Structures are given as structure tokens and as C-alpha cells.
Amino acid sequence: MRDRFDPSASARVPWVTILLIAVNAAIFLAVQRPYDRGLNQARFTYQYAAIPCELTRGRPLTGDEVTLTLSGIDTHACQRVTRAHRDQPVFPSKLVLVSALYSMFLHGSWLHIGGNMLFLWLFGPGVERRMGSLAFLGFYLVSGLVATGAHIAVQPSATVPIVGASGAIAGVMGAYLVLFPNNRLWSPDLPVVGAMATIRAKWFLGFWFVLQFFTNPAEGVAWVAHVGGFLFGVMVALVLGERLRPAPAPSAAPAG
């Protein structure tokens, strides 16, 4: 059975989804500036992105930790450094806790942001219409933080930055699976041609979820963050249940 849509809800413009896409694109183009060869991208990332070691230790990375990480010698360098020989932080004024939020709006490449924004546009509008715009914004941000927390729980001493909206979007995808499992991906949120137009959300999202467990960690994909965000989205949608679904259409009165 096709999932029901309230026509009045479907007609609402998903402003928060549009805003999130615009903000992500603006930060990528105007702040990260991937086209600017004069900008040291690694320095920028270490200065602003969330890093598990920093969040678990409550302090910015030191010069030794950054050097060991960038050289490939040790990507969990913070467990090597003790108080006895710790040097000065590279970015002493970095706001470590704020970086967990800021990191959700940073991306590593054109392909990275392009894929994330496509998925956000595919699944964001439907969930936003069910939750309401403000609640959806809060849900999106919390999903991203939960996803980051899941990644840190598995790699608490990692000194590799975490970037991307993937964890937050995974939360949206998890909620979409619960709310609209039988929706075809082309409607009502985005016209997609070809094979995807015939796929129901539950099959696409189920395949995507299983695929995360076969991701090669060497590829730099924070798959645990994806899983954590997705499961959080599923849980939120299940807990809220019918409050996120449109009311049943009134039945027609009998003739006569």
C-alpha cells in the first residue's frame, strides 16, 4: 500500500531542507573554497572540524599529534601523547565542542557534498512536512551530533577530522524509512528518472544501510556515524509514531 500524504502538508514548501542545502553549499564554496589552491585545506580542516581525540580529551590537537596523523604514522596519535611531553596546540583558540556542530557543514570534495545534498533533497522534504520545520531542524542537528558520538565511541583516540552532513542526513533517511517505506523515490520530493523511479524507499534505504557494514575503513568513510545517525532516525520516528503521520482522510457519507 502506498503511504498516505496529506495534500495540505505536501503543498508546504520545505524551507528548512532548502536552507540546509543552501548553507552547506555556501560554506563549501565561500568558506572552504575547494577551487582556491592557495588555501591550505588540511590546515583549515584541522582548525575547524570535529576530531575524536579533541572531543574526548577536551583540548585541541598538539603539533606532534597533527604531524603524526598527516604523515600517516599514527592516526590515533593522541594516545601516545602524555602530559610529560605534550607540546603546544596547533590551534589553541579552537572551540572543540562547537567543532562538532560546525563539522556537519564541512565537506571533503565536490562528490561528497553533491551526494549528501542529493540525499537530503530526496528524503528531507517528506520528513520535514511530517515533523514541522522547527522540529525537523532540531532533529537534523541532533542526528548529526548522535552520529558523531557513535563514531567517537568506536574511535575515541582518532586524530583524523570528521567532516560532512552524512550522519545528520542518515538520521533523516532512518525517519523516512519508518514514515514512508512504500514511497517511490521520485515522488513527491524529487523527480528522478530511470531505474530509481521504480524503487520503493524501504528497499533502497535497506540496501544502503546494509552496505555501510561493507565499507572499507581505509576509504575514510565514517560508516559507524552513518549507522548511528540512521538508527537514531528510525528510533525517533518509531517513538513519535502516528503523531508524524497525516490524519486519515474522512470517509464519504453514504448516499440517501
mmCIF file of C-alpha atoms in Angstrom:
data_model
loop_
_atom_site.group_PDB
_atom_site.id
_atom_site.type_symbol
_atom_site.label_atom_id
_atom_site.label_comp_id
_atom_site.label_asym_id
_atom_site.label_seq_id
_atom_site.Cartn_x
_atom_site.Cartn_y
_atom_site.Cartn_z
ATOM 1 C CA MET A 1 0.000 0.000 0.000
ATOM 2 C CA ARG A 2 1.245 3.447 -0.855
ATOM 3 C CA ASP A 3 1.928 5.699 2.132
ATOM 4 C CA ARG A 4 -0.666 8.390 2.637
ATOM 5 C CA PHE A 5 0.074 12.064 2.138
ATOM 6 C CA ASP A 6 -1.950 14.936 3.473
ATOM 7 C CA PRO A 7 -2.393 17.266 0.454
ATOM 8 C CA SER A 8 -2.122 20.366 2.598
ATOM 9 C CA ALA A 9 1.120 19.103 4.157
ATOM 10 C CA SER A 10 2.575 18.059 0.822
ATOM 11 C CA ALA A 11 1.924 21.527 -0.564
ATOM 12 C CA ARG A 12 4.064 23.208 2.079
ATOM 13 C CA VAL A 13 7.487 24.357 0.906
ATOM 14 C CA PRO A 14 10.260 22.519 2.842
ATOM 15 C CA TRP A 15 12.079 25.710 3.792
ATOM 16 C CA VAL A 16 14.453 24.117 6.290
ATOM 17 C CA THR A 17 15.611 21.480 3.818
ATOM 18 C CA ILE A 18 16.210 24.204 1.234
ATOM 19 C CA LEU A 19 18.017 26.346 3.826
ATOM 20 C CA LEU A 20 20.269 23.471 4.913
ATOM 21 C CA ILE A 21 21.241 22.757 1.316
ATOM 22 C CA ALA A 22 21.946 26.441 0.712
ATOM 23 C CA VAL A 23 24.062 26.787 3.872
ATOM 24 C CA ASN A 24 26.081 23.668 3.098
ATOM 25 C CA ALA A 25 26.709 24.873 -0.448
ATOM 26 C CA ALA A 26 27.616 28.382 0.689
ATOM 27 C CA ILE A 27 30.125 27.160 3.269
ATOM 28 C CA PHE A 28 31.693 24.754 0.789
ATOM 29 C CA LEU A 29 32.020 27.376 -1.954
ATOM 30 C CA ALA A 30 32.679 30.563 0.006
ATOM 31 C CA VAL A 31 34.478 29.325 3.131
ATOM 32 C CA GLN A 32 36.213 26.069 2.242
ATOM 33 C CA ARG A 33 36.853 27.303 -1.327
ATOM 34 C CA PRO A 34 37.871 23.966 -2.931
ATOM 35 C CA TYR A 35 38.910 25.819 -6.089
ATOM 36 C CA ASP A 36 41.422 28.004 -4.191
ATOM 37 C CA ARG A 37 44.837 26.369 -4.455
ATOM 38 C CA GLY A 38 46.257 28.995 -2.127
ATOM 39 C CA LEU A 39 44.090 27.819 0.758
ATOM 40 C CA ASN A 40 45.679 25.074 2.842
ATOM 41 C CA GLN A 41 42.718 22.691 3.025
ATOM 42 C CA ALA A 42 44.342 20.407 5.602
ATOM 43 C CA ARG A 43 45.060 23.331 7.901
ATOM 44 C CA PHE A 44 41.505 24.615 7.523
ATOM 45 C CA THR A 45 40.043 21.186 8.310
ATOM 46 C CA TYR A 46 42.151 20.688 11.445
ATOM 47 C CA GLN A 47 41.300 24.176 12.616
ATOM 48 C CA TYR A 48 37.520 23.837 12.375
ATOM 49 C CA ALA A 49 36.421 20.197 12.027
ATOM 50 C CA ALA A 50 35.485 17.809 14.808
ATOM 51 C CA ILE A 51 38.228 15.387 15.825
ATOM 52 C CA PRO A 52 37.524 12.468 18.184
ATOM 53 C CA CYS A 53 40.733 12.925 20.180
ATOM 54 C CA GLU A 54 39.922 16.566 20.834
ATOM 55 C CA LEU A 55 36.373 15.854 21.948
ATOM 56 C CA THR A 56 37.324 13.019 24.292
ATOM 57 C CA ARG A 57 40.310 14.897 25.751
ATOM 58 C CA GLY A 58 38.644 18.300 25.787
ATOM 59 C CA ARG A 59 41.601 20.078 24.151
ATOM 60 C CA PRO A 60 42.899 20.906 20.649
ATOM 61 C CA LEU A 61 45.475 18.658 18.988
ATOM 62 C CA THR A 62 49.157 19.370 19.558
ATOM 63 C CA GLY A 63 51.773 19.787 16.844
ATOM 64 C CA ASP A 64 53.102 16.273 17.429
ATOM 65 C CA GLU A 65 49.627 14.755 17.060
ATOM 66 C CA VAL A 66 48.902 16.604 13.829
ATOM 67 C CA THR A 67 52.308 15.726 12.379
ATOM 68 C CA LEU A 68 51.957 12.033 13.219
ATOM 69 C CA THR A 69 48.484 11.974 11.662
ATOM 70 C CA LEU A 70 49.282 13.839 8.445
ATOM 71 C CA SER A 71 52.416 11.767 7.894
ATOM 72 C CA GLY A 72 50.364 8.563 8.186
ATOM 73 C CA ILE A 73 52.479 7.273 11.059
ATOM 74 C CA ASP A 74 49.647 7.178 13.599
ATOM 75 C CA THR A 75 46.024 8.214 13.076
ATOM 76 C CA HIS A 76 45.339 7.592 16.779
ATOM 77 C CA ALA A 77 48.223 9.726 17.929
ATOM 78 C CA CYS A 78 46.531 11.227 20.964
ATOM 79 C CA GLN A 79 47.021 8.016 22.930
ATOM 80 C CA ARG A 80 50.787 8.439 22.503
ATOM 81 C CA VAL A 81 50.986 11.923 23.957
ATOM 82 C CA THR A 82 51.188 12.267 27.730
ATOM 83 C CA ARG A 83 51.287 15.316 29.980
ATOM 84 C CA ALA A 84 55.020 14.814 30.427
ATOM 85 C CA HIS A 85 55.931 15.563 26.808
ATOM 86 C CA ARG A 86 52.861 17.253 25.325
ATOM 87 C CA ASP A 87 53.725 20.256 23.158
ATOM 88 C CA GLN A 88 51.564 23.271 22.394
ATOM 89 C CA PRO A 89 48.250 23.035 20.492
ATOM 90 C CA VAL A 90 48.380 23.986 16.832
ATOM 91 C CA PHE A 91 45.110 25.926 17.201
ATOM 92 C CA PRO A 92 44.903 26.891 20.893
ATOM 93 C CA SER A 93 41.759 29.013 20.418
ATOM 94 C CA LYS A 94 39.783 26.243 18.697
ATOM 95 C CA LEU A 95 36.348 25.693 20.241
ATOM 96 C CA VAL A 96 36.383 21.921 20.483
ATOM 97 C CA LEU A 97 32.721 21.429 21.382
ATOM 98 C CA VAL A 98 31.492 23.856 18.728
ATOM 99 C CA SER A 99 33.517 21.961 16.118
ATOM 100 C CA ALA A 100 31.119 19.014 16.479
ATOM 101 C CA LEU A 101 28.352 21.237 15.124
ATOM 102 C CA TYR A 102 30.445 23.096 12.565
ATOM 103 C CA SER A 103 31.787 19.845 11.142
ATOM 104 C CA MET A 104 28.304 18.920 9.902
ATOM 105 C CA PHE A 105 28.567 21.736 7.354
ATOM 106 C CA LEU A 106 32.038 20.902 6.006
ATOM 107 C CA HIS A 107 32.738 18.541 3.105
ATOM 108 C CA GLY A 108 35.787 16.890 1.653
ATOM 109 C CA SER A 109 35.091 17.141 -2.080
ATOM 110 C CA TRP A 110 32.593 18.100 -4.786
ATOM 111 C CA LEU A 111 31.380 14.493 -4.918
ATOM 112 C CA HIS A 112 30.988 14.403 -1.147
ATOM 113 C CA ILE A 113 28.758 17.458 -0.928
ATOM 114 C CA GLY A 114 26.913 16.604 -4.146
ATOM 115 C CA GLY A 115 25.914 13.155 -2.900
ATOM 116 C CA ASN A 116 24.924 14.437 0.531
ATOM 117 C CA MET A 117 22.772 17.239 -0.806
ATOM 118 C CA LEU A 118 21.050 14.914 -3.274
ATOM 119 C CA PHE A 119 20.103 12.547 -0.451
ATOM 120 C CA LEU A 120 18.959 15.448 1.719
ATOM 121 C CA TRP A 121 16.687 16.692 -1.079
ATOM 122 C CA LEU A 122 15.362 13.191 -1.695
ATOM 123 C CA PHE A 123 14.400 12.447 1.906
ATOM 124 C CA GLY A 124 14.362 15.775 3.744
ATOM 125 C CA PRO A 125 11.128 17.375 2.450
ATOM 126 C CA GLY A 126 8.876 14.444 3.355
ATOM 127 C CA VAL A 127 10.239 14.196 6.903
ATOM 128 C CA GLU A 128 10.156 17.977 7.352
ATOM 129 C CA ARG A 129 6.496 18.116 6.347
ATOM 130 C CA ARG A 130 5.632 15.466 8.923
ATOM 131 C CA MET A 131 7.664 16.937 11.775
ATOM 132 C CA GLY A 132 7.202 20.617 11.092
ATOM 133 C CA SER A 133 10.075 22.866 10.100
ATOM 134 C CA LEU A 134 11.469 23.809 13.518
ATOM 135 C CA ALA A 135 11.224 20.282 14.894
ATOM 136 C CA PHE A 136 12.873 18.968 11.735
ATOM 137 C CA LEU A 137 15.784 21.389 12.123
ATOM 138 C CA GLY A 138 16.332 20.253 15.696
ATOM 139 C CA PHE A 139 16.030 16.610 14.669
ATOM 140 C CA TYR A 140 18.561 17.113 11.861
ATOM 141 C CA LEU A 141 21.151 18.734 14.124
ATOM 142 C CA VAL A 142 20.719 16.201 16.930
ATOM 143 C CA SER A 143 21.003 13.352 14.398
ATOM 144 C CA GLY A 144 24.340 14.764 13.292
ATOM 145 C CA LEU A 145 25.597 15.014 16.867
ATOM 146 C CA VAL A 146 24.440 11.475 17.652
ATOM 147 C CA ALA A 147 26.211 10.219 14.526
ATOM 148 C CA THR A 148 29.411 11.985 15.588
ATOM 149 C CA GLY A 149 29.077 10.488 19.045
ATOM 150 C CA ALA A 150 28.730 6.993 17.580
ATOM 151 C CA HIS A 151 31.911 7.464 15.572
ATOM 152 C CA ILE A 152 33.792 8.770 18.614
ATOM 153 C CA ALA A 153 32.573 5.868 20.762
ATOM 154 C CA VAL A 154 34.281 3.449 18.366
ATOM 155 C CA GLN A 155 37.406 5.549 17.748
ATOM 156 C CA PRO A 156 37.859 7.797 20.797
ATOM 157 C CA SER A 157 41.574 8.390 20.200
ATOM 158 C CA ALA A 158 41.392 9.040 16.454
ATOM 159 C CA THR A 159 43.102 12.212 15.263
ATOM 160 C CA VAL A 160 41.501 12.242 11.798
ATOM 161 C CA PRO A 161 38.876 15.010 11.343
ATOM 162 C CA ILE A 162 35.213 14.152 10.806
ATOM 163 C CA VAL A 163 33.524 16.185 8.085
ATOM 164 C CA GLY A 164 30.214 16.046 6.268
ATOM 165 C CA ALA A 165 26.472 16.111 6.726
ATOM 166 C CA SER A 166 26.219 12.350 6.182
ATOM 167 C CA GLY A 167 25.406 11.482 9.783
ATOM 168 C CA ALA A 168 22.602 14.046 10.035
ATOM 169 C CA ILE A 169 21.205 13.007 6.660
ATOM 170 C CA ALA A 170 21.369 9.356 7.728
ATOM 171 C CA GLY A 171 19.043 10.294 10.587
ATOM 172 C CA VAL A 172 16.615 11.814 8.096
ATOM 173 C CA MET A 173 16.826 8.653 5.986
ATOM 174 C CA GLY A 174 16.064 6.481 9.014
ATOM 175 C CA ALA A 175 12.970 8.531 9.812
ATOM 176 C CA TYR A 176 11.865 8.411 6.173
ATOM 177 C CA LEU A 177 12.100 4.611 6.217
ATOM 178 C CA VAL A 178 9.648 4.430 9.106
ATOM 179 C CA LEU A 179 7.276 7.096 7.811
ATOM 180 C CA PHE A 180 7.226 6.356 4.089
ATOM 181 C CA PRO A 181 8.557 2.826 3.479
ATOM 182 C CA ASN A 182 6.482 2.264 0.339
ATOM 183 C CA ASN A 183 7.049 5.629 -1.306
ATOM 184 C CA ARG A 184 8.789 5.551 -4.647
ATOM 185 C CA LEU A 185 11.811 7.799 -4.631
ATOM 186 C CA TRP A 186 10.580 10.029 -7.417
ATOM 187 C CA SER A 187 7.529 11.360 -5.615
ATOM 188 C CA PRO A 188 6.618 13.715 -4.054
ATOM 189 C CA ASP A 189 10.051 15.096 -3.251
ATOM 190 C CA LEU A 190 12.200 14.897 -6.360
ATOM 191 C CA PRO A 191 11.630 13.726 -9.920
ATOM 192 C CA VAL A 192 14.301 11.101 -10.541
ATOM 193 C CA VAL A 193 14.353 9.361 -13.888
ATOM 194 C CA GLY A 194 15.492 5.872 -14.745
ATOM 195 C CA ALA A 195 15.710 2.860 -12.505
ATOM 196 C CA MET A 196 15.415 4.806 -9.231
ATOM 197 C CA ALA A 197 11.870 5.835 -10.139
ATOM 198 C CA THR A 198 10.761 2.220 -9.703
ATOM 199 C CA ILE A 199 12.418 1.630 -6.324
ATOM 200 C CA ARG A 200 10.461 1.846 -3.109
ATOM 201 C CA ALA A 201 12.141 3.642 -0.229
ATOM 202 C CA LYS A 202 12.314 0.577 2.019
ATOM 203 C CA TRP A 203 14.404 -1.379 -0.499
ATOM 204 C CA PHE A 204 16.729 1.493 -1.324
ATOM 205 C CA LEU A 205 17.266 2.508 2.301
ATOM 206 C CA GLY A 206 17.592 -1.076 3.492
ATOM 207 C CA PHE A 207 20.269 -1.744 0.886
ATOM 208 C CA TRP A 208 22.062 1.486 1.797
ATOM 209 C CA PHE A 209 22.057 0.555 5.499
ATOM 210 C CA VAL A 210 23.445 -2.943 4.932
ATOM 211 C CA LEU A 211 26.067 -1.537 2.569
ATOM 212 C CA GLN A 212 27.564 0.534 5.394
ATOM 213 C CA PHE A 213 28.838 -2.624 7.093
ATOM 214 C CA PHE A 214 30.868 -3.498 3.999
ATOM 215 C CA THR A 215 32.576 -0.117 3.726
ATOM 216 C CA ASN A 216 36.358 -0.243 3.748
ATOM 217 C CA PRO A 217 37.606 1.893 6.684
ATOM 218 C CA ALA A 218 40.686 2.757 4.629
ATOM 219 C CA GLU A 219 38.435 4.758 2.292
ATOM 220 C CA GLY A 220 37.909 7.318 5.044
ATOM 221 C CA VAL A 221 34.139 6.813 5.281
ATOM 222 C CA ALA A 222 32.782 7.193 8.820
ATOM 223 C CA TRP A 223 30.344 4.309 8.395
ATOM 224 C CA VAL A 224 29.676 3.977 12.125
ATOM 225 C CA ALA A 225 28.422 7.575 12.105
ATOM 226 C CA HIS A 226 26.074 6.677 9.250
ATOM 227 C CA VAL A 227 24.721 3.680 11.144
ATOM 228 C CA GLY A 228 24.357 5.643 14.371
ATOM 229 C CA GLY A 229 22.514 8.501 12.685
ATOM 230 C CA PHE A 230 20.245 6.140 10.755
ATOM 231 C CA LEU A 231 19.252 4.117 13.828
ATOM 232 C CA PHE A 232 18.588 7.320 15.750
ATOM 233 C CA GLY A 233 16.250 8.490 12.980
ATOM 234 C CA VAL A 234 14.423 5.158 12.998
ATOM 235 C CA MET A 235 14.048 5.306 16.773
ATOM 236 C CA VAL A 236 12.704 8.884 16.786
ATOM 237 C CA ALA A 237 10.142 8.113 14.087
ATOM 238 C CA LEU A 238 9.022 4.935 15.870
ATOM 239 C CA VAL A 239 8.677 6.691 19.226
ATOM 240 C CA LEU A 240 6.693 9.593 17.788
ATOM 241 C CA GLY A 241 4.701 7.168 15.674
ATOM 242 C CA GLU A 242 1.309 8.311 14.443
ATOM 243 C CA ARG A 243 1.949 11.888 15.562
ATOM 244 C CA LEU A 244 4.180 12.218 12.488
ATOM 245 C CA ARG A 245 1.638 10.726 10.085
ATOM 246 C CA PRO A 246 -1.192 12.580 8.367
ATOM 247 C CA ALA A 247 -4.675 12.095 9.705
ATOM 248 C CA PRO A 248 -6.790 9.571 7.788
ATOM 249 C CA ALA A 249 -8.961 11.132 5.112
ATOM 250 C CA PRO A 250 -12.630 11.357 6.216
ATOM 251 C CA SER A 251 -14.795 8.672 4.667
ATOM 252 C CA ALA A 252 -17.581 9.695 2.300
ATOM 253 C CA ALA A 253 -21.078 9.863 3.756
ATOM 254 C CA PRO A 254 -23.465 7.158 2.482
ATOM 255 C CA ALA A 255 -25.863 8.275 -0.227
ATOM 256 C CA GLY A 256 -29.540 8.661 0.571
#
